[in-house]
Amino acid sequence: MLRSFDRLGVCLLSVGIALFVFYTSSRPLTGVAPFQDLTLLIGAVSALIAFCWYERRHTEPFVNPALFRNRDFSFAAVCVSIHIMLMGGVGFVIPLMVTDRCAFSAPQAGALLILHAGAPLITMSYLGTERFGIELATYRAAFTFYLAAGVVGAASAFGLSPRLPQVRAEHAREPAAPRARVTTS
C-alpha cells in the first residue's frame, strides 16, 4: 500500500493549496497586501497544473481524474468544498465578530459555535439516507435547496453584520491616561 502511495501527487497538491492560501493572506509572509502578490498566485496555479498533469499520467493517482467525469461526483465535490470553506470561515470569523462587535464572553461565543456545529446533525441525517421510500431525486432537490438556503443565509448574515450595534468589549477599552509623577524636592 505505501509503496504505491502517490507521494509526489500529494506534495504537488499540498504546495498548490498552501500557496493559494498564502496568496489570500500574504501580508505576514511577504509584506504585500492580500490578493496582490502575483508570485504566490503563479506558484499556486503552477503547482496545481503540475498536479493535474502528473495525476493523469500516474498509474495509481492520489486523486483519480476519471472520477470527475461523473456529473454527480463533480457536483458533490463542489458542494462539499463550498460547505467546508463556509464552515471553516464561520468557525474562525464568528467568534471574532461576536466578541469584538457584540461583546460576547468566551463561553457565549463557544455556545454559539456548539449550536452551529450541531445544525448539520439534523440536516445530514435526513439528506444522507433514503427514508420513507422517497427517491434519491427528491433528496437531490432537497439538498440543492438546503445548500442554496445556507449560502444565502450565510451571505445575508455577513452582509448584515456591519449593521450590528458596536459594543465595546471590556478588553477593548482605551488605556487609562498615564498618571502624573509626584516628585518631592
mmCIF file of C-alpha atoms in Angstrom:
data_model
loop_
_atom_site.group_PDB
_atom_site.id
_atom_site.type_symbol
_atom_site.label_atom_id
_atom_site.label_comp_id
_atom_site.label_asym_id
_atom_site.label_seq_id
_atom_site.Cartn_x
_atom_site.Cartn_y
_atom_site.Cartn_z
ATOM 1 C CA MET A 1 0.000 0.000 0.000
ATOM 2 C CA LEU A 2 2.627 2.567 0.985
ATOM 3 C CA ARG A 3 4.912 1.546 -1.871
ATOM 4 C CA SER A 4 2.308 2.614 -4.407
ATOM 5 C CA PHE A 5 1.238 5.739 -2.490
ATOM 6 C CA ASP A 6 1.417 8.818 -4.711
ATOM 7 C CA ARG A 7 3.808 10.940 -2.645
ATOM 8 C CA LEU A 8 4.639 13.419 -5.414
ATOM 9 C CA GLY A 9 0.947 13.975 -6.167
ATOM 10 C CA VAL A 10 0.243 14.693 -2.509
ATOM 11 C CA CYS A 11 3.187 17.111 -2.359
ATOM 12 C CA LEU A 12 2.111 18.965 -5.515
ATOM 13 C CA LEU A 13 -1.476 19.289 -4.273
ATOM 14 C CA SER A 14 -0.328 20.432 -0.815
ATOM 15 C CA VAL A 15 2.069 23.015 -2.237
ATOM 16 C CA GLY A 16 -0.604 24.343 -4.605
ATOM 17 C CA ILE A 17 -3.217 24.697 -1.868
ATOM 18 C CA ALA A 18 -0.742 26.194 0.615
ATOM 19 C CA LEU A 19 0.492 28.772 -1.906
ATOM 20 C CA PHE A 20 -3.099 29.706 -2.733
ATOM 21 C CA VAL A 21 -3.895 30.186 0.966
ATOM 22 C CA PHE A 22 -0.732 32.278 1.345
ATOM 23 C CA TYR A 23 -1.848 34.328 -1.675
ATOM 24 C CA THR A 24 -5.123 35.166 0.095
ATOM 25 C CA SER A 25 -3.300 36.319 3.251
ATOM 26 C CA SER A 26 0.180 37.279 2.116
ATOM 27 C CA ARG A 27 0.912 40.366 4.240
ATOM 28 C CA PRO A 28 2.503 38.452 7.163
ATOM 29 C CA LEU A 29 4.633 36.411 4.733
ATOM 30 C CA THR A 30 5.719 38.901 2.092
ATOM 31 C CA GLY A 31 4.563 42.302 3.297
ATOM 32 C CA VAL A 32 2.349 42.622 0.209
ATOM 33 C CA ALA A 33 -1.395 43.146 0.569
ATOM 34 C CA PRO A 34 -3.601 40.051 0.195
ATOM 35 C CA PHE A 35 -4.532 39.133 -3.395
ATOM 36 C CA GLN A 36 -1.705 41.334 -4.714
ATOM 37 C CA ASP A 37 1.371 39.061 -4.622
ATOM 38 C CA LEU A 38 1.317 37.512 -8.075
ATOM 39 C CA THR A 39 4.333 35.287 -7.403
ATOM 40 C CA LEU A 40 2.290 33.293 -4.882
ATOM 41 C CA LEU A 41 -0.642 33.057 -7.308
ATOM 42 C CA ILE A 42 1.605 31.937 -10.173
ATOM 43 C CA GLY A 43 3.260 29.370 -7.898
ATOM 44 C CA ALA A 44 -0.130 28.043 -6.739
ATOM 45 C CA VAL A 45 -1.532 27.766 -10.248
ATOM 46 C CA SER A 46 1.703 26.166 -11.496
ATOM 47 C CA ALA A 47 1.709 23.567 -8.720
ATOM 48 C CA LEU A 48 -1.969 22.724 -9.300
ATOM 49 C CA ILE A 49 -1.457 22.420 -13.066
ATOM 50 C CA ALA A 50 1.573 20.196 -12.428
ATOM 51 C CA PHE A 51 -0.581 18.116 -10.039
ATOM 52 C CA CYS A 52 -3.299 17.646 -12.690
ATOM 53 C CA TRP A 53 -0.724 16.780 -15.372
ATOM 54 C CA TYR A 54 1.063 14.312 -13.089
ATOM 55 C CA GLU A 55 -2.133 12.639 -11.866
ATOM 56 C CA ARG A 56 -3.288 11.935 -15.439
ATOM 57 C CA ARG A 57 -0.050 10.073 -16.154
ATOM 58 C CA HIS A 58 0.464 8.232 -12.852
ATOM 59 C CA THR A 59 -0.586 4.573 -12.725
ATOM 60 C CA GLU A 60 -2.117 4.877 -9.237
ATOM 61 C CA PRO A 61 -3.010 8.561 -8.785
ATOM 62 C CA PHE A 62 -3.797 10.186 -5.447
ATOM 63 C CA VAL A 63 -6.995 11.595 -6.981
ATOM 64 C CA ASN A 64 -8.242 9.656 -9.969
ATOM 65 C CA PRO A 65 -9.237 12.209 -12.660
ATOM 66 C CA ALA A 66 -11.767 9.730 -14.097
ATOM 67 C CA LEU A 67 -13.969 10.359 -11.050
ATOM 68 C CA PHE A 68 -14.670 13.900 -12.264
ATOM 69 C CA ARG A 69 -16.276 12.587 -15.463
ATOM 70 C CA ASN A 70 -19.221 11.558 -13.294
ATOM 71 C CA ARG A 71 -21.535 14.571 -13.036
ATOM 72 C CA ASP A 72 -22.946 13.583 -9.634
ATOM 73 C CA PHE A 73 -19.481 13.159 -8.143
ATOM 74 C CA SER A 74 -18.335 16.523 -9.529
ATOM 75 C CA PHE A 75 -21.453 18.242 -8.162
ATOM 76 C CA ALA A 76 -20.962 16.621 -4.758
ATOM 77 C CA ALA A 77 -17.256 17.591 -4.730
ATOM 78 C CA VAL A 78 -18.120 21.235 -5.445
ATOM 79 C CA CYS A 79 -20.871 21.256 -2.783
ATOM 80 C CA VAL A 80 -18.622 19.690 -0.168
ATOM 81 C CA SER A 81 -15.845 22.168 -0.993
ATOM 82 C CA ILE A 82 -18.222 25.107 -0.572
ATOM 83 C CA HIS A 83 -19.520 23.610 2.672
ATOM 84 C CA ILE A 84 -16.025 23.108 4.096
ATOM 85 C CA MET A 85 -14.915 26.620 3.144
ATOM 86 C CA LEU A 86 -18.023 28.184 4.691
ATOM 87 C CA MET A 87 -17.857 26.100 7.854
ATOM 88 C CA GLY A 88 -14.147 26.800 8.277
ATOM 89 C CA GLY A 89 -14.710 30.501 7.724
ATOM 90 C CA VAL A 90 -17.643 30.626 10.101
ATOM 91 C CA GLY A 91 -15.692 28.783 12.803
ATOM 92 C CA PHE A 92 -12.985 31.427 12.554
ATOM 93 C CA VAL A 93 -14.894 34.640 11.808
ATOM 94 C CA ILE A 94 -17.977 34.287 14.023
ATOM 95 C CA PRO A 95 -16.122 34.115 17.376
ATOM 96 C CA LEU A 96 -14.070 37.165 16.408
ATOM 97 C CA MET A 97 -17.153 39.085 15.343
ATOM 98 C CA VAL A 98 -19.303 38.298 18.378
ATOM 99 C CA THR A 99 -16.519 39.015 20.868
ATOM 100 C CA ASP A 100 -15.361 42.243 19.224
ATOM 101 C CA ARG A 101 -18.610 43.735 17.940
ATOM 102 C CA CYS A 102 -21.212 42.322 20.330
ATOM 103 C CA ALA A 103 -19.104 41.928 23.484
ATOM 104 C CA PHE A 104 -19.864 38.224 23.914
ATOM 105 C CA SER A 105 -17.796 36.425 26.502
ATOM 106 C CA ALA A 106 -15.743 33.385 25.509
ATOM 107 C CA PRO A 107 -18.362 30.910 26.871
ATOM 108 C CA GLN A 108 -21.129 32.692 24.944
ATOM 109 C CA ALA A 109 -19.118 32.549 21.713
ATOM 110 C CA GLY A 110 -18.385 28.864 22.376
ATOM 111 C CA ALA A 111 -22.077 28.126 22.918
ATOM 112 C CA LEU A 112 -22.840 29.802 19.602
ATOM 113 C CA LEU A 113 -20.264 27.601 17.870
ATOM 114 C CA ILE A 114 -21.675 24.460 19.504
ATOM 115 C CA LEU A 115 -25.160 25.314 18.215
ATOM 116 C CA HIS A 116 -23.683 25.935 14.785
ATOM 117 C CA ALA A 117 -21.833 22.622 14.826
ATOM 118 C CA GLY A 118 -24.969 20.770 15.884
ATOM 119 C CA ALA A 119 -27.074 22.013 12.961
ATOM 120 C CA PRO A 120 -25.544 19.572 10.435
ATOM 121 C CA LEU A 121 -26.604 16.674 12.672
ATOM 122 C CA ILE A 122 -30.213 17.499 11.883
ATOM 123 C CA THR A 123 -29.838 18.056 8.147
ATOM 124 C CA MET A 124 -27.303 15.309 7.423
ATOM 125 C CA SER A 125 -29.435 12.600 8.997
ATOM 126 C CA TYR A 126 -32.267 13.446 6.597
ATOM 127 C CA LEU A 127 -30.223 14.163 3.491
ATOM 128 C CA GLY A 128 -27.702 11.348 3.804
ATOM 129 C CA THR A 129 -30.017 8.350 3.746
ATOM 130 C CA GLU A 130 -33.017 7.153 1.821
ATOM 131 C CA ARG A 131 -36.022 7.185 4.164
ATOM 132 C CA PHE A 132 -39.739 6.607 3.902
ATOM 133 C CA GLY A 133 -39.488 5.318 0.324
ATOM 134 C CA ILE A 134 -38.605 8.748 -1.082
ATOM 135 C CA GLU A 135 -36.472 8.567 -4.191
ATOM 136 C CA LEU A 136 -32.947 9.903 -4.441
ATOM 137 C CA ALA A 137 -34.062 12.690 -6.832
ATOM 138 C CA THR A 138 -36.160 14.163 -4.029
ATOM 139 C CA TYR A 139 -33.114 14.230 -1.778
ATOM 140 C CA ARG A 140 -31.072 15.882 -4.518
ATOM 141 C CA ALA A 141 -33.697 18.633 -4.794
ATOM 142 C CA ALA A 142 -33.812 18.997 -1.012
ATOM 143 C CA PHE A 143 -30.022 19.116 -0.811
ATOM 144 C CA THR A 144 -29.874 21.780 -3.528
ATOM 145 C CA PHE A 145 -32.472 23.805 -1.626
ATOM 146 C CA TYR A 146 -30.595 23.461 1.691
ATOM 147 C CA LEU A 147 -27.307 24.381 0.034
ATOM 148 C CA ALA A 148 -28.808 27.444 -1.632
ATOM 149 C CA ALA A 149 -30.584 28.481 1.576
ATOM 150 C CA GLY A 150 -27.379 28.046 3.569
ATOM 151 C CA VAL A 151 -25.306 30.120 1.152
ATOM 152 C CA VAL A 152 -27.955 32.866 1.035
ATOM 153 C CA GLY A 153 -28.282 32.794 4.830
ATOM 154 C CA ALA A 154 -24.538 33.000 5.405
ATOM 155 C CA ALA A 155 -24.146 35.787 2.850
ATOM 156 C CA SER A 156 -27.046 37.697 4.430
ATOM 157 C CA ALA A 157 -25.612 37.302 7.918
ATOM 158 C CA PHE A 158 -22.214 38.558 6.842
ATOM 159 C CA GLY A 159 -23.839 41.353 4.845
ATOM 160 C CA LEU A 160 -25.879 42.486 7.845
ATOM 161 C CA SER A 161 -23.054 42.125 10.368
ATOM 162 C CA PRO A 162 -21.669 45.651 9.818
ATOM 163 C CA ARG A 163 -25.105 46.965 10.815
ATOM 164 C CA LEU A 164 -24.948 45.305 14.229
ATOM 165 C CA PRO A 165 -24.555 47.766 17.059
ATOM 166 C CA GLN A 166 -20.968 48.153 18.076
ATOM 167 C CA VAL A 167 -20.484 47.368 21.723
ATOM 168 C CA ARG A 168 -17.131 47.909 23.285
ATOM 169 C CA ALA A 169 -15.804 44.754 24.818
ATOM 170 C CA GLU A 170 -14.073 45.071 28.172
ATOM 171 C CA HIS A 171 -10.734 44.096 26.691
ATOM 172 C CA ALA A 172 -11.041 46.818 24.038
ATOM 173 C CA ARG A 173 -11.285 49.742 26.421
ATOM 174 C CA GLU A 174 -8.877 52.540 25.894
ATOM 175 C CA PRO A 175 -5.954 52.518 28.277
ATOM 176 C CA ALA A 176 -6.084 54.906 31.150
ATOM 177 C CA ALA A 177 -4.107 58.120 30.849
ATOM 178 C CA PRO A 178 -0.693 57.921 32.471
ATOM 179 C CA ARG A 179 -0.581 59.265 35.987
ATOM 180 C CA ALA A 180 1.496 62.301 36.701
ATOM 181 C CA ARG A 181 4.576 61.559 38.745
ATOM 182 C CA VAL A 182 4.771 63.162 42.111
ATOM 183 C CA THR A 183 8.263 64.222 42.956
ATOM 184 C CA THR A 184 9.479 65.531 46.262
ATOM 185 C CA SER A 185 12.146 68.148 46.388
#
